[in-house]
Amino acid sequence: MLAMCGSTWAVFLGGILLPQVLHLAVGLDNGLALKPPMGWMSWERFRCLTDCQLYPDECISEKLFRRHADLLVSEGYAAAGYEYIIIDDCWLEKDRDNDTQKLVPDKKRFPSGLNALSDHIHNKGLKFGLYQDYGTNTCAGYPGVIKHMQLDAQTFADWDVDYVKLDGCYANISDMATGYPEFGRLLNETGRPMVYSCSWPAYQEDAGEMPDYESLKKHCNLWRNWDDIDDSLESLMQIMDYFAKNQDRIQPHGGPGHWNDPDMLLLGNYGLSYDQSKLQMAIWAIMAAPLIMSNDLAAVRPEIKDILQNRAVIAVDQDELGIQGRRVLSRNQIEVWQRPITPVAKSGHHSYAVAFVSRRDDGAPYRIPFTVKELGLTNPKGYRVQDLYDGRNKLGVFQSESQFITRVNPNGVTFYKFTAL
Ligand code: GLA
């Protein structure tokens, strides 16, 4: 029998209490991230801008994170489910404190310290996330955790951190399979629940090594599988292709408490059109991906904000079954992606979210018919179909032999919910 005693795991064997003997076997099991985390993170949009004189509204500083915590609430994102405000790289001084060896936030850019920032975020009803790196340095060259893991885990807890993204630059890839679980254990031992986001598989994949997904599921709440996303359709499509091509070995491992992470949402920035923005949001919902925006929330155009806050699409992403979807078909450069969701009919047949993605650029919206069966939907009683981007567009009931016709804009998406009857 297992029990959590304060901050320490303990195991009762034949009436004898053996503290901390099952560290690695117990795993993370912190009860967090039962749905894909939602929030905002600085990296994709604000990178490592540290010159606050030149870029006062954009530099990585307490001002940026306070502003975004305020905007997450005032612009309606928090009410739609976005919760975490996450500081990515470039928040540190270049050196640890000489005496204590603790990490020190940049004194000029975070003059009030991280407890004050964390209080501000918590007072808004939000949660606080922080980036670090398993190696000697973060990817941008600031000090990493490797030689101070216990101290840093405790420092995060002291700063009331709720979410840790642990990157993998400047580290031995061969150490990661033990080092990442070790840091997760140290986080747990602080007694403060912290979502643990691991970048370890992305580094392994890059080096041609196969990540151990069973171990990841046990030790991390989410993990970056692949390359960083950049502000373009090309980058988005490369990530989609990676997940689709490798779905047999990746998709089964996503689920409540442990998610695959295809990286941040680009919506609200420079690179994606309106249609492409709908596309990313739909496919991230199909993939049960964390919905972590990286944009300037003060500058998001209203029509893009509507996509980011679309309750029907968010509900697909956050579906309680937590089954990750797949690309199931591609015809005439129209891809079909689908995901089993609730409600489940009495017969046991799932409902589905189905996205039709156009990889075409030949101008006119492309009209294409599929039988419902071809989409992988076989409920004998059929499905009621609703357009997830246009709630007024009720399409009626379709049987599995019925033809379903959709018309998809170039590099765009159509997105439907098929509710099993
Ligand atoms: C890596 C990560 C990114 C970001 C940067 C910061 O590239 O994959 O998400 O955190 O480091 O330097």
CSV table of C-alpha atoms and ligand atoms in Angstrom, one decimal:
chain,number,residue,atom,x,y,z
A,1,MET,CA,0.0,0.0,0.0
A,2,LEU,CA,1.3,3.4,-0.9
A,3,ALA,CA,0.8,6.6,1.0
A,4,MET,CA,1.9,10.2,0.7
A,5,CYS,CA,3.2,11.4,4.1
A,6,GLY,CA,3.8,15.1,4.0
A,7,SER,CA,6.3,15.5,1.3
A,8,THR,CA,7.7,12.0,1.5
A,9,TRP,CA,6.5,8.9,-0.2
A,10,ALA,CA,6.3,5.9,2.1
A,11,VAL,CA,5.4,2.3,1.7
A,12,PHE,CA,3.9,-0.1,4.1
A,13,LEU,CA,5.1,-3.6,3.7
A,14,GLY,CA,3.7,-6.2,6.2
A,15,GLY,CA,3.1,-3.4,8.6
A,16,ILE,CA,6.6,-1.9,8.4
A,17,LEU,CA,7.0,1.6,7.3
A,18,LEU,CA,9.8,2.1,4.8
A,19,PRO,CA,10.3,5.7,3.9
A,20,GLN,CA,11.4,6.7,0.4
A,21,VAL,CA,12.2,3.2,-0.8
A,22,LEU,CA,10.1,3.4,-4.0
A,23,HIS,CA,11.3,6.6,-5.5
A,24,LEU,CA,11.7,5.6,-9.1
A,25,ALA,CA,9.0,2.9,-9.0
A,26,VAL,CA,6.4,5.3,-7.7
A,27,GLY,CA,6.8,7.8,-10.4
A,28,LEU,CA,5.4,11.3,-10.7
A,29,ASP,CA,1.7,10.6,-9.9
A,30,ASN,CA,1.1,14.1,-8.7
A,31,GLY,CA,-2.6,14.2,-9.7
A,32,LEU,CA,-2.0,17.2,-12.0
A,33,ALA,CA,-2.7,18.0,-15.6
A,34,LEU,CA,-5.7,15.6,-15.9
A,35,LYS,CA,-6.6,17.8,-18.9
A,36,PRO,CA,-4.0,19.3,-21.3
A,37,PRO,CA,-2.6,22.4,-19.5
A,38,MET,CA,-3.8,25.8,-20.9
A,39,GLY,CA,-1.9,29.1,-20.6
A,40,TRP,CA,0.6,31.5,-22.0
A,41,MET,CA,4.4,31.3,-22.3
A,42,SER,CA,6.9,33.9,-23.4
A,43,TRP,CA,9.3,32.0,-25.7
A,44,GLU,CA,7.9,31.8,-29.3
A,45,ARG,CA,6.8,35.5,-29.4
A,46,PHE,CA,9.3,37.2,-27.0
A,47,ARG,CA,12.4,34.9,-27.3
A,48,CYS,CA,15.4,36.3,-25.4
A,49,LEU,CA,14.7,40.0,-25.7
A,50,THR,CA,16.6,41.4,-22.7
A,51,ASP,CA,17.1,45.0,-23.7
A,52,CYS,CA,14.3,46.8,-21.7
A,53,GLN,CA,15.5,50.2,-22.8
A,54,LEU,CA,15.0,49.4,-26.5
A,55,TYR,CA,12.0,47.2,-26.0
A,56,PRO,CA,10.2,48.1,-22.8
A,57,ASP,CA,7.0,46.3,-23.6
A,58,GLU,CA,8.6,43.2,-25.0
A,59,CYS,CA,11.7,42.4,-22.9
A,60,ILE,CA,11.7,39.4,-20.6
A,61,SER,CA,10.9,41.2,-17.3
A,62,GLU,CA,8.4,41.1,-14.5
A,63,LYS,CA,6.5,43.8,-16.4
A,64,LEU,CA,5.8,41.5,-19.3
A,65,PHE,CA,4.5,38.7,-17.1
A,66,ARG,CA,2.4,41.0,-14.9
A,67,ARG,CA,0.9,42.6,-18.1
A,68,HIS,CA,0.1,39.2,-19.5
A,69,ALA,CA,-1.4,37.9,-16.3
A,70,ASP,CA,-3.7,41.0,-16.3
A,71,LEU,CA,-4.6,40.5,-19.9
A,72,LEU,CA,-5.3,36.8,-19.6
A,73,VAL,CA,-8.0,37.8,-17.2
A,74,SER,CA,-9.3,41.1,-18.7
A,75,GLU,CA,-9.4,39.8,-22.3
A,76,GLY,CA,-11.5,36.8,-21.3
A,77,TYR,CA,-8.8,34.1,-21.8
A,78,ALA,CA,-8.9,33.0,-18.2
A,79,ALA,CA,-12.7,32.5,-18.3
A,80,ALA,CA,-12.1,30.3,-21.4
A,81,GLY,CA,-9.7,28.0,-19.4
A,82,TYR,CA,-6.2,29.5,-20.0
A,83,GLU,CA,-4.6,29.3,-16.6
A,84,TYR,CA,-0.7,29.2,-16.5
A,85,ILE,CA,1.6,32.2,-17.0
A,86,ILE,CA,4.9,30.6,-17.8
A,87,ILE,CA,8.3,32.4,-17.9
A,88,ASP,CA,10.5,30.8,-20.5
A,89,ASP,CA,14.3,31.2,-20.9
A,90,CYS,CA,16.3,34.4,-20.1
A,91,TRP,CA,14.9,35.3,-16.7
A,92,LEU,CA,18.1,34.6,-14.7
A,93,GLU,CA,21.3,36.4,-13.7
A,94,LYS,CA,24.3,34.8,-15.5
A,95,ASP,CA,25.6,33.5,-12.1
A,96,ARG,CA,24.2,31.8,-9.0
A,97,ASP,CA,24.3,33.6,-5.7
A,98,ASN,CA,27.9,33.3,-4.4
A,99,ASP,CA,27.0,32.3,-0.9
A,100,THR,CA,23.8,30.3,-1.2
A,101,GLN,CA,24.3,29.0,-4.7
A,102,LYS,CA,20.7,29.7,-5.4
A,103,LEU,CA,19.4,30.8,-8.7
A,104,VAL,CA,18.9,34.5,-9.0
A,105,PRO,CA,16.3,36.2,-11.3
A,106,ASP,CA,17.8,39.1,-13.3
A,107,LYS,CA,18.0,41.9,-10.8
A,108,LYS,CA,17.3,44.7,-13.3
A,109,ARG,CA,14.4,43.0,-15.1
A,110,PHE,CA,12.8,41.3,-12.1
A,111,PRO,CA,13.5,43.9,-9.4
A,112,SER,CA,10.6,42.8,-7.2
A,113,GLY,CA,11.7,39.1,-7.2
A,114,LEU,CA,9.8,36.0,-8.2
A,115,ASN,CA,7.7,35.8,-5.0
A,116,ALA,CA,6.1,39.1,-5.7
A,117,LEU,CA,5.5,38.1,-9.4
A,118,SER,CA,4.1,34.8,-8.3
A,119,ASP,CA,1.8,36.5,-5.8
A,120,HIS,CA,0.5,38.8,-8.5
A,121,ILE,CA,-0.2,35.9,-10.8
A,122,HIS,CA,-1.9,33.9,-8.0
A,123,ASN,CA,-4.0,37.0,-6.9
A,124,LYS,CA,-5.4,37.0,-10.4
A,125,GLY,CA,-6.6,33.4,-9.9
A,126,LEU,CA,-3.9,32.1,-12.2
A,127,LYS,CA,-0.9,29.7,-11.9
A,128,PHE,CA,2.8,30.4,-12.2
A,129,GLY,CA,5.2,28.5,-14.5
A,130,LEU,CA,9.0,28.7,-14.8
A,131,TYR,CA,11.6,27.4,-17.3
A,132,GLN,CA,14.8,25.7,-16.4
A,133,ASP,CA,17.2,23.3,-18.0
A,134,TYR,CA,18.6,19.9,-17.0
A,135,GLY,CA,22.1,20.7,-18.3
A,136,THR,CA,24.8,23.0,-17.2
A,137,ASN,CA,23.1,25.9,-19.0
A,138,THR,CA,19.8,26.8,-20.4
A,139,CYS,CA,19.6,26.9,-24.2
A,140,ALA,CA,20.2,30.7,-24.1
A,141,GLY,CA,23.2,30.2,-21.8
A,142,TYR,CA,21.9,30.9,-18.3
A,143,PRO,CA,22.8,28.6,-15.4
A,144,GLY,CA,21.1,25.1,-15.5
A,145,VAL,CA,20.1,22.8,-12.7
A,146,ILE,CA,22.4,19.9,-13.1
A,147,LYS,CA,24.6,20.4,-10.1
A,148,HIS,CA,22.0,21.9,-7.8
A,149,MET,CA,18.9,19.9,-8.5
A,150,GLN,CA,17.6,19.6,-4.9
A,151,LEU,CA,18.3,23.2,-4.1
A,152,ASP,CA,16.6,24.4,-7.3
A,153,ALA,CA,13.5,22.2,-6.8
A,154,GLN,CA,13.2,23.7,-3.3
A,155,THR,CA,13.7,27.2,-4.6
A,156,PHE,CA,10.9,26.7,-7.1
A,157,ALA,CA,8.7,25.5,-4.3
A,158,ASP,CA,9.7,28.5,-2.2
A,159,TRP,CA,8.7,30.8,-5.2
A,160,ASP,CA,5.3,29.1,-5.3
A,161,VAL,CA,5.9,27.7,-8.8
A,162,ASP,CA,3.0,25.6,-10.2
A,163,TYR,CA,4.5,24.4,-13.5
A,164,VAL,CA,8.1,23.6,-14.4
A,165,LYS,CA,9.4,23.3,-18.0
A,166,LEU,CA,12.7,21.5,-17.9
A,167,ASP,CA,14.7,21.9,-21.1
A,168,GLY,CA,17.6,19.8,-22.2
A,169,CYS,CA,20.4,22.0,-23.7
A,170,TYR,CA,24.0,21.5,-22.6
A,171,ALA,CA,23.2,18.0,-21.1
A,172,ASN,CA,24.3,14.5,-21.8
A,173,ILE,CA,21.4,12.9,-23.6
A,174,SER,CA,22.4,9.5,-22.1
A,175,ASP,CA,21.8,10.9,-18.6
A,176,MET,CA,18.3,12.1,-19.3
A,177,ALA,CA,16.4,8.9,-18.7
A,178,THR,CA,17.5,8.9,-15.1
A,179,GLY,CA,18.1,12.6,-14.5
A,180,TYR,CA,14.6,13.9,-15.5
A,181,PRO,CA,12.9,11.4,-13.2
A,182,GLU,CA,15.3,12.4,-10.5
A,183,PHE,CA,14.3,16.0,-10.8
A,184,GLY,CA,10.6,15.1,-10.9
A,185,ARG,CA,11.1,13.2,-7.7
A,186,LEU,CA,12.9,16.2,-6.1
A,187,LEU,CA,10.0,18.5,-7.1
A,188,ASN,CA,7.5,16.0,-5.5
A,189,GLU,CA,9.6,15.9,-2.4
A,190,THR,CA,9.1,19.6,-1.8
A,191,GLY,CA,5.5,18.8,-1.1
A,192,ARG,CA,4.3,21.5,-3.6
A,193,PRO,CA,2.4,20.1,-6.5
A,194,MET,CA,4.1,21.3,-9.7
A,195,VAL,CA,3.2,20.3,-13.3
A,196,TYR,CA,6.4,18.8,-14.8
A,197,SER,CA,7.0,19.4,-18.5
A,198,CYS,CA,10.0,17.5,-19.8
A,199,SER,CA,11.9,18.2,-23.0
A,200,TRP,CA,13.9,14.9,-22.8
A,201,PRO,CA,12.3,13.1,-25.7
A,202,ALA,CA,12.8,16.0,-28.1
A,203,TYR,CA,16.5,15.7,-27.5
A,204,GLN,CA,16.5,12.0,-27.8
A,205,GLU,CA,14.6,12.0,-31.1
A,206,ASP,CA,17.0,14.6,-32.4
A,207,ALA,CA,19.9,12.3,-31.6
A,208,GLY,CA,18.1,9.4,-33.3
A,209,GLU,CA,17.2,7.6,-30.0
A,210,MET,CA,13.8,6.2,-29.3
A,211,PRO,CA,12.2,7.8,-26.2
A,212,ASP,CA,10.9,5.4,-23.6
A,213,TYR,CA,7.3,6.6,-23.4
A,214,GLU,CA,6.3,4.3,-20.6
A,215,SER,CA,8.9,6.0,-18.4
A,216,LEU,CA,7.9,9.5,-19.6
A,217,LYS,CA,4.3,8.7,-18.7
A,218,LYS,CA,5.4,7.8,-15.2
A,219,HIS,CA,7.6,10.8,-14.6
A,220,CYS,CA,6.3,13.7,-16.6
A,221,ASN,CA,2.9,15.5,-17.0
A,222,LEU,CA,3.8,16.5,-20.5
A,223,TRP,CA,6.7,16.4,-22.8
A,224,ARG,CA,8.0,18.1,-25.9
A,225,ASN,CA,8.4,15.4,-28.6
A,226,TRP,CA,10.0,17.4,-31.4
A,227,ASP,CA,11.3,20.6,-32.8
A,228,ASP,CA,10.5,24.2,-31.6
A,229,ILE,CA,7.6,25.8,-33.4
A,230,ASP,CA,8.3,29.0,-35.4
A,231,ASP,CA,6.0,31.7,-36.7
A,232,SER,CA,5.1,30.1,-40.0
A,233,LEU,CA,2.7,27.7,-41.7
A,234,GLU,CA,5.8,25.7,-42.8
A,235,SER,CA,6.9,25.1,-39.2
A,236,LEU,CA,3.3,24.2,-38.2
A,237,MET,CA,3.0,21.7,-41.1
A,238,GLN,CA,6.3,20.1,-40.2
A,239,ILE,CA,5.2,19.5,-36.7
A,240,MET,CA,1.8,18.2,-37.9
A,241,ASP,CA,3.6,15.8,-40.3
A,242,TYR,CA,6.0,14.6,-37.6
A,243,PHE,CA,3.1,13.8,-35.3
A,244,ALA,CA,1.1,12.1,-38.1
A,245,LYS,CA,4.0,10.0,-39.4
A,246,ASN,CA,5.0,8.8,-35.9
A,247,GLN,CA,1.5,8.5,-34.5
A,248,ASP,CA,1.6,4.8,-34.0
A,249,ARG,CA,4.3,5.1,-31.4
A,250,ILE,CA,3.3,8.5,-30.0
A,251,GLN,CA,-0.5,8.8,-29.9
A,252,PRO,CA,-1.2,5.9,-27.5
A,253,HIS,CA,0.9,7.6,-24.8
A,254,GLY,CA,-1.1,10.8,-24.4
A,255,GLY,CA,-3.8,10.8,-21.8
A,256,PRO,CA,-5.0,12.3,-18.5
A,257,GLY,CA,-1.9,13.4,-16.5
A,258,HIS,CA,0.6,12.8,-19.3
A,259,TRP,CA,0.4,14.6,-22.6
A,260,ASN,CA,2.4,14.8,-25.8
A,261,ASP,CA,3.3,18.5,-26.5
A,262,PRO,CA,3.6,19.7,-30.1
A,263,ASP,CA,4.6,23.2,-28.7
A,264,MET,CA,3.0,26.6,-28.5
A,265,LEU,CA,0.1,28.1,-30.3
A,266,LEU,CA,1.2,30.7,-32.8
A,267,LEU,CA,-2.2,32.5,-33.1
A,268,GLY,CA,-2.1,36.3,-32.7
A,269,ASN,CA,1.4,36.7,-34.2
A,270,TYR,CA,2.7,37.5,-37.6
A,271,GLY,CA,3.0,34.2,-39.5
A,272,LEU,CA,-0.5,32.6,-39.7
A,273,SER,CA,-3.5,33.8,-41.7
A,274,TYR,CA,-7.0,33.6,-40.3
A,275,ASP,CA,-7.6,30.2,-41.9
A,276,GLN,CA,-4.2,28.9,-40.8
A,277,SER,CA,-5.0,30.1,-37.3
A,278,LYS,CA,-8.2,28.0,-37.3
A,279,LEU,CA,-6.2,25.1,-38.6
A,280,GLN,CA,-3.6,25.1,-35.8
A,281,MET,CA,-6.3,25.5,-33.1
A,282,ALA,CA,-8.3,22.6,-34.6
A,283,ILE,CA,-5.4,20.2,-35.0
A,284,TRP,CA,-4.0,21.0,-31.5
A,285,ALA,CA,-7.5,20.2,-30.2
A,286,ILE,CA,-7.5,16.9,-32.1
A,287,MET,CA,-4.0,16.1,-30.7
A,288,ALA,CA,-5.1,16.8,-27.1
A,289,ALA,CA,-2.3,19.2,-27.0
A,290,PRO,CA,-1.5,21.7,-24.3
A,291,LEU,CA,-3.0,25.0,-25.4
A,292,ILE,CA,-0.1,27.3,-24.5
A,293,MET,CA,-0.3,30.6,-26.4
A,294,SER,CA,2.8,32.7,-27.1
A,295,ASN,CA,1.7,36.1,-28.4
A,296,ASP,CA,1.2,39.7,-27.3
A,297,LEU,CA,-2.2,39.5,-25.8
A,298,ALA,CA,-2.7,43.2,-26.1
A,299,ALA,CA,-2.3,42.9,-29.9
A,300,VAL,CA,-4.4,39.9,-30.8
A,301,ARG,CA,-7.0,40.9,-33.4
A,302,PRO,CA,-10.6,40.2,-32.4
A,303,GLU,CA,-11.3,37.5,-35.0
A,304,ILE,CA,-8.1,35.6,-33.8
A,305,LYS,CA,-9.1,36.0,-30.2
A,306,ASP,CA,-12.5,34.4,-31.1
A,307,ILE,CA,-10.6,31.4,-32.4
A,308,LEU,CA,-8.4,31.2,-29.2
A,309,GLN,CA,-11.5,31.4,-27.0
A,310,ASN,CA,-13.8,29.2,-29.1
A,311,ARG,CA,-15.5,27.2,-26.4
A,312,ALA,CA,-16.6,24.3,-28.7
A,313,VAL,CA,-13.0,23.8,-29.9
A,314,ILE,CA,-11.5,24.1,-26.4
A,315,ALA,CA,-14.0,21.5,-25.2
A,316,VAL,CA,-12.6,19.1,-27.8
A,317,ASP,CA,-9.1,19.7,-26.6
A,318,GLN,CA,-10.1,19.3,-23.0
A,319,ASP,CA,-12.4,16.3,-23.6
A,320,GLU,CA,-12.5,14.2,-20.4
A,321,LEU,CA,-11.5,11.0,-22.1
A,322,GLY,CA,-8.2,12.5,-23.0
A,323,ILE,CA,-7.8,10.2,-26.1
A,324,GLN,CA,-5.3,11.8,-28.5
A,325,GLY,CA,-6.5,11.9,-32.2
A,326,ARG,CA,-4.8,10.9,-35.4
A,327,ARG,CA,-4.5,11.7,-39.1
A,328,VAL,CA,-6.6,8.9,-40.6
A,329,LEU,CA,-6.8,9.7,-44.3
A,330,SER,CA,-5.4,11.9,-47.0
A,331,ARG,CA,-7.1,12.4,-50.4
A,332,ASN,CA,-6.5,15.0,-53.1
A,333,GLN,CA,-4.3,16.9,-50.5
A,334,ILE,CA,-7.2,17.0,-48.1
A,335,GLU,CA,-6.3,15.3,-44.8
A,336,VAL,CA,-8.8,13.9,-42.3
A,337,TRP,CA,-7.8,14.1,-38.7
A,338,GLN,CA,-10.2,12.6,-36.1
A,339,ARG,CA,-10.4,12.2,-32.3
A,340,PRO,CA,-12.8,10.1,-30.2
A,341,ILE,CA,-14.6,12.2,-27.6
A,342,THR,CA,-17.6,12.2,-25.4
A,343,PRO,CA,-20.5,11.6,-25.3
A,344,VAL,CA,-20.1,7.9,-25.7
A,345,ALA,CA,-23.4,6.3,-27.0
A,346,LYS,CA,-25.1,3.5,-25.0
A,347,SER,CA,-23.8,1.1,-27.7
A,348,GLY,CA,-20.2,2.1,-26.8
A,349,HIS,CA,-19.6,4.1,-29.9
A,350,HIS,CA,-17.7,7.3,-29.4
A,351,SER,CA,-18.5,10.7,-30.7
A,352,TYR,CA,-15.8,12.3,-32.8
A,353,ALA,CA,-14.2,15.6,-33.6
A,354,VAL,CA,-13.2,15.6,-37.3
A,355,ALA,CA,-11.0,18.1,-39.0
A,356,PHE,CA,-10.5,18.4,-42.7
A,357,VAL,CA,-7.2,20.1,-43.4
A,358,SER,CA,-6.4,21.4,-46.9
A,359,ARG,CA,-2.7,21.3,-48.0
A,360,ARG,CA,-3.9,22.8,-51.3
A,361,ASP,CA,-3.1,26.3,-52.6
A,362,ASP,CA,-5.1,26.3,-55.8
A,363,GLY,CA,-7.2,29.3,-55.0
A,364,ALA,CA,-10.8,28.2,-54.7
A,365,PRO,CA,-12.1,26.4,-51.6
A,366,TYR,CA,-11.9,22.7,-52.4
A,367,ARG,CA,-15.1,20.6,-52.3
A,368,ILE,CA,-14.7,17.0,-51.3
A,369,PRO,CA,-17.1,14.2,-50.4
A,370,PHE,CA,-16.4,11.3,-48.0
A,371,THR,CA,-18.7,8.6,-46.7
A,372,VAL,CA,-18.9,8.8,-42.9
A,373,LYS,CA,-17.6,5.3,-42.8
A,374,GLU,CA,-14.4,6.4,-44.6
A,375,LEU,CA,-13.8,8.9,-41.8
A,376,GLY,CA,-13.6,5.9,-39.4
A,377,LEU,CA,-17.1,6.5,-37.9
A,378,THR,CA,-19.2,3.3,-37.9
A,379,ASN,CA,-22.0,3.9,-35.3
A,380,PRO,CA,-25.1,2.1,-36.8
A,381,LYS,CA,-27.4,4.7,-35.3
A,382,GLY,CA,-25.5,7.5,-37.0
A,383,TYR,CA,-24.3,10.9,-35.8
A,384,ARG,CA,-25.6,14.4,-35.4
A,385,VAL,CA,-23.2,16.8,-37.0
A,386,GLN,CA,-22.3,20.3,-35.9
A,387,ASP,CA,-19.8,22.8,-37.2
A,388,LEU,CA,-17.4,23.6,-34.4
A,389,TYR,CA,-16.3,27.0,-35.8
A,390,ASP,CA,-19.9,28.0,-36.6
A,391,GLY,CA,-22.4,26.9,-34.0
A,392,ARG,CA,-25.3,28.1,-36.2
A,393,ASN,CA,-24.3,25.7,-38.9
A,394,LYS,CA,-26.2,22.5,-37.9
A,395,LEU,CA,-25.8,19.9,-40.6
A,396,GLY,CA,-28.3,17.3,-39.4
A,397,VAL,CA,-28.0,13.5,-38.9
A,398,PHE,CA,-25.6,11.3,-41.0
A,399,GLN,CA,-25.5,7.5,-41.1
A,400,SER,CA,-22.2,5.8,-41.6
A,401,GLU,CA,-23.1,5.1,-45.3
A,402,SER,CA,-24.1,8.7,-45.8
A,403,GLN,CA,-22.0,11.0,-47.9
A,404,PHE,CA,-20.5,14.0,-46.0
A,405,ILE,CA,-19.4,16.9,-48.2
A,406,THR,CA,-17.1,19.6,-47.0
A,407,ARG,CA,-15.5,22.6,-48.7
A,408,VAL,CA,-12.1,23.6,-47.3
A,409,ASN,CA,-10.2,26.9,-48.0
A,410,PRO,CA,-6.6,26.7,-49.2
A,411,ASN,CA,-4.3,25.9,-46.2
A,412,GLY,CA,-7.4,26.0,-44.1
A,413,VAL,CA,-9.6,23.7,-42.1
A,414,THR,CA,-13.2,22.7,-41.5
A,415,PHE,CA,-13.9,21.2,-38.1
A,416,TYR,CA,-17.0,19.3,-37.0
A,417,LYS,CA,-18.3,17.4,-34.1
A,418,PHE,CA,-20.1,14.1,-34.9
A,419,THR,CA,-22.2,13.2,-31.9
A,420,ALA,CA,-23.0,9.5,-31.7
A,421,LEU,CA,-26.7,8.8,-31.5
B,1,GLA,C1,14.6,25.4,-26.5
B,1,GLA,C2,13.1,25.0,-26.2
B,1,GLA,C3,12.3,26.2,-26.5
B,1,GLA,C4,12.7,27.4,-25.6
B,1,GLA,C5,14.2,27.7,-25.8
B,1,GLA,C6,14.7,28.7,-24.8
B,1,GLA,O1,14.8,25.7,-27.8
B,1,GLA,O2,12.7,24.0,-27.0
B,1,GLA,O3,10.9,25.9,-26.3
B,1,GLA,O4,12.4,27.1,-24.3
B,1,GLA,O5,15.0,26.5,-25.7
B,1,GLA,O6,16.0,29.0,-25.0
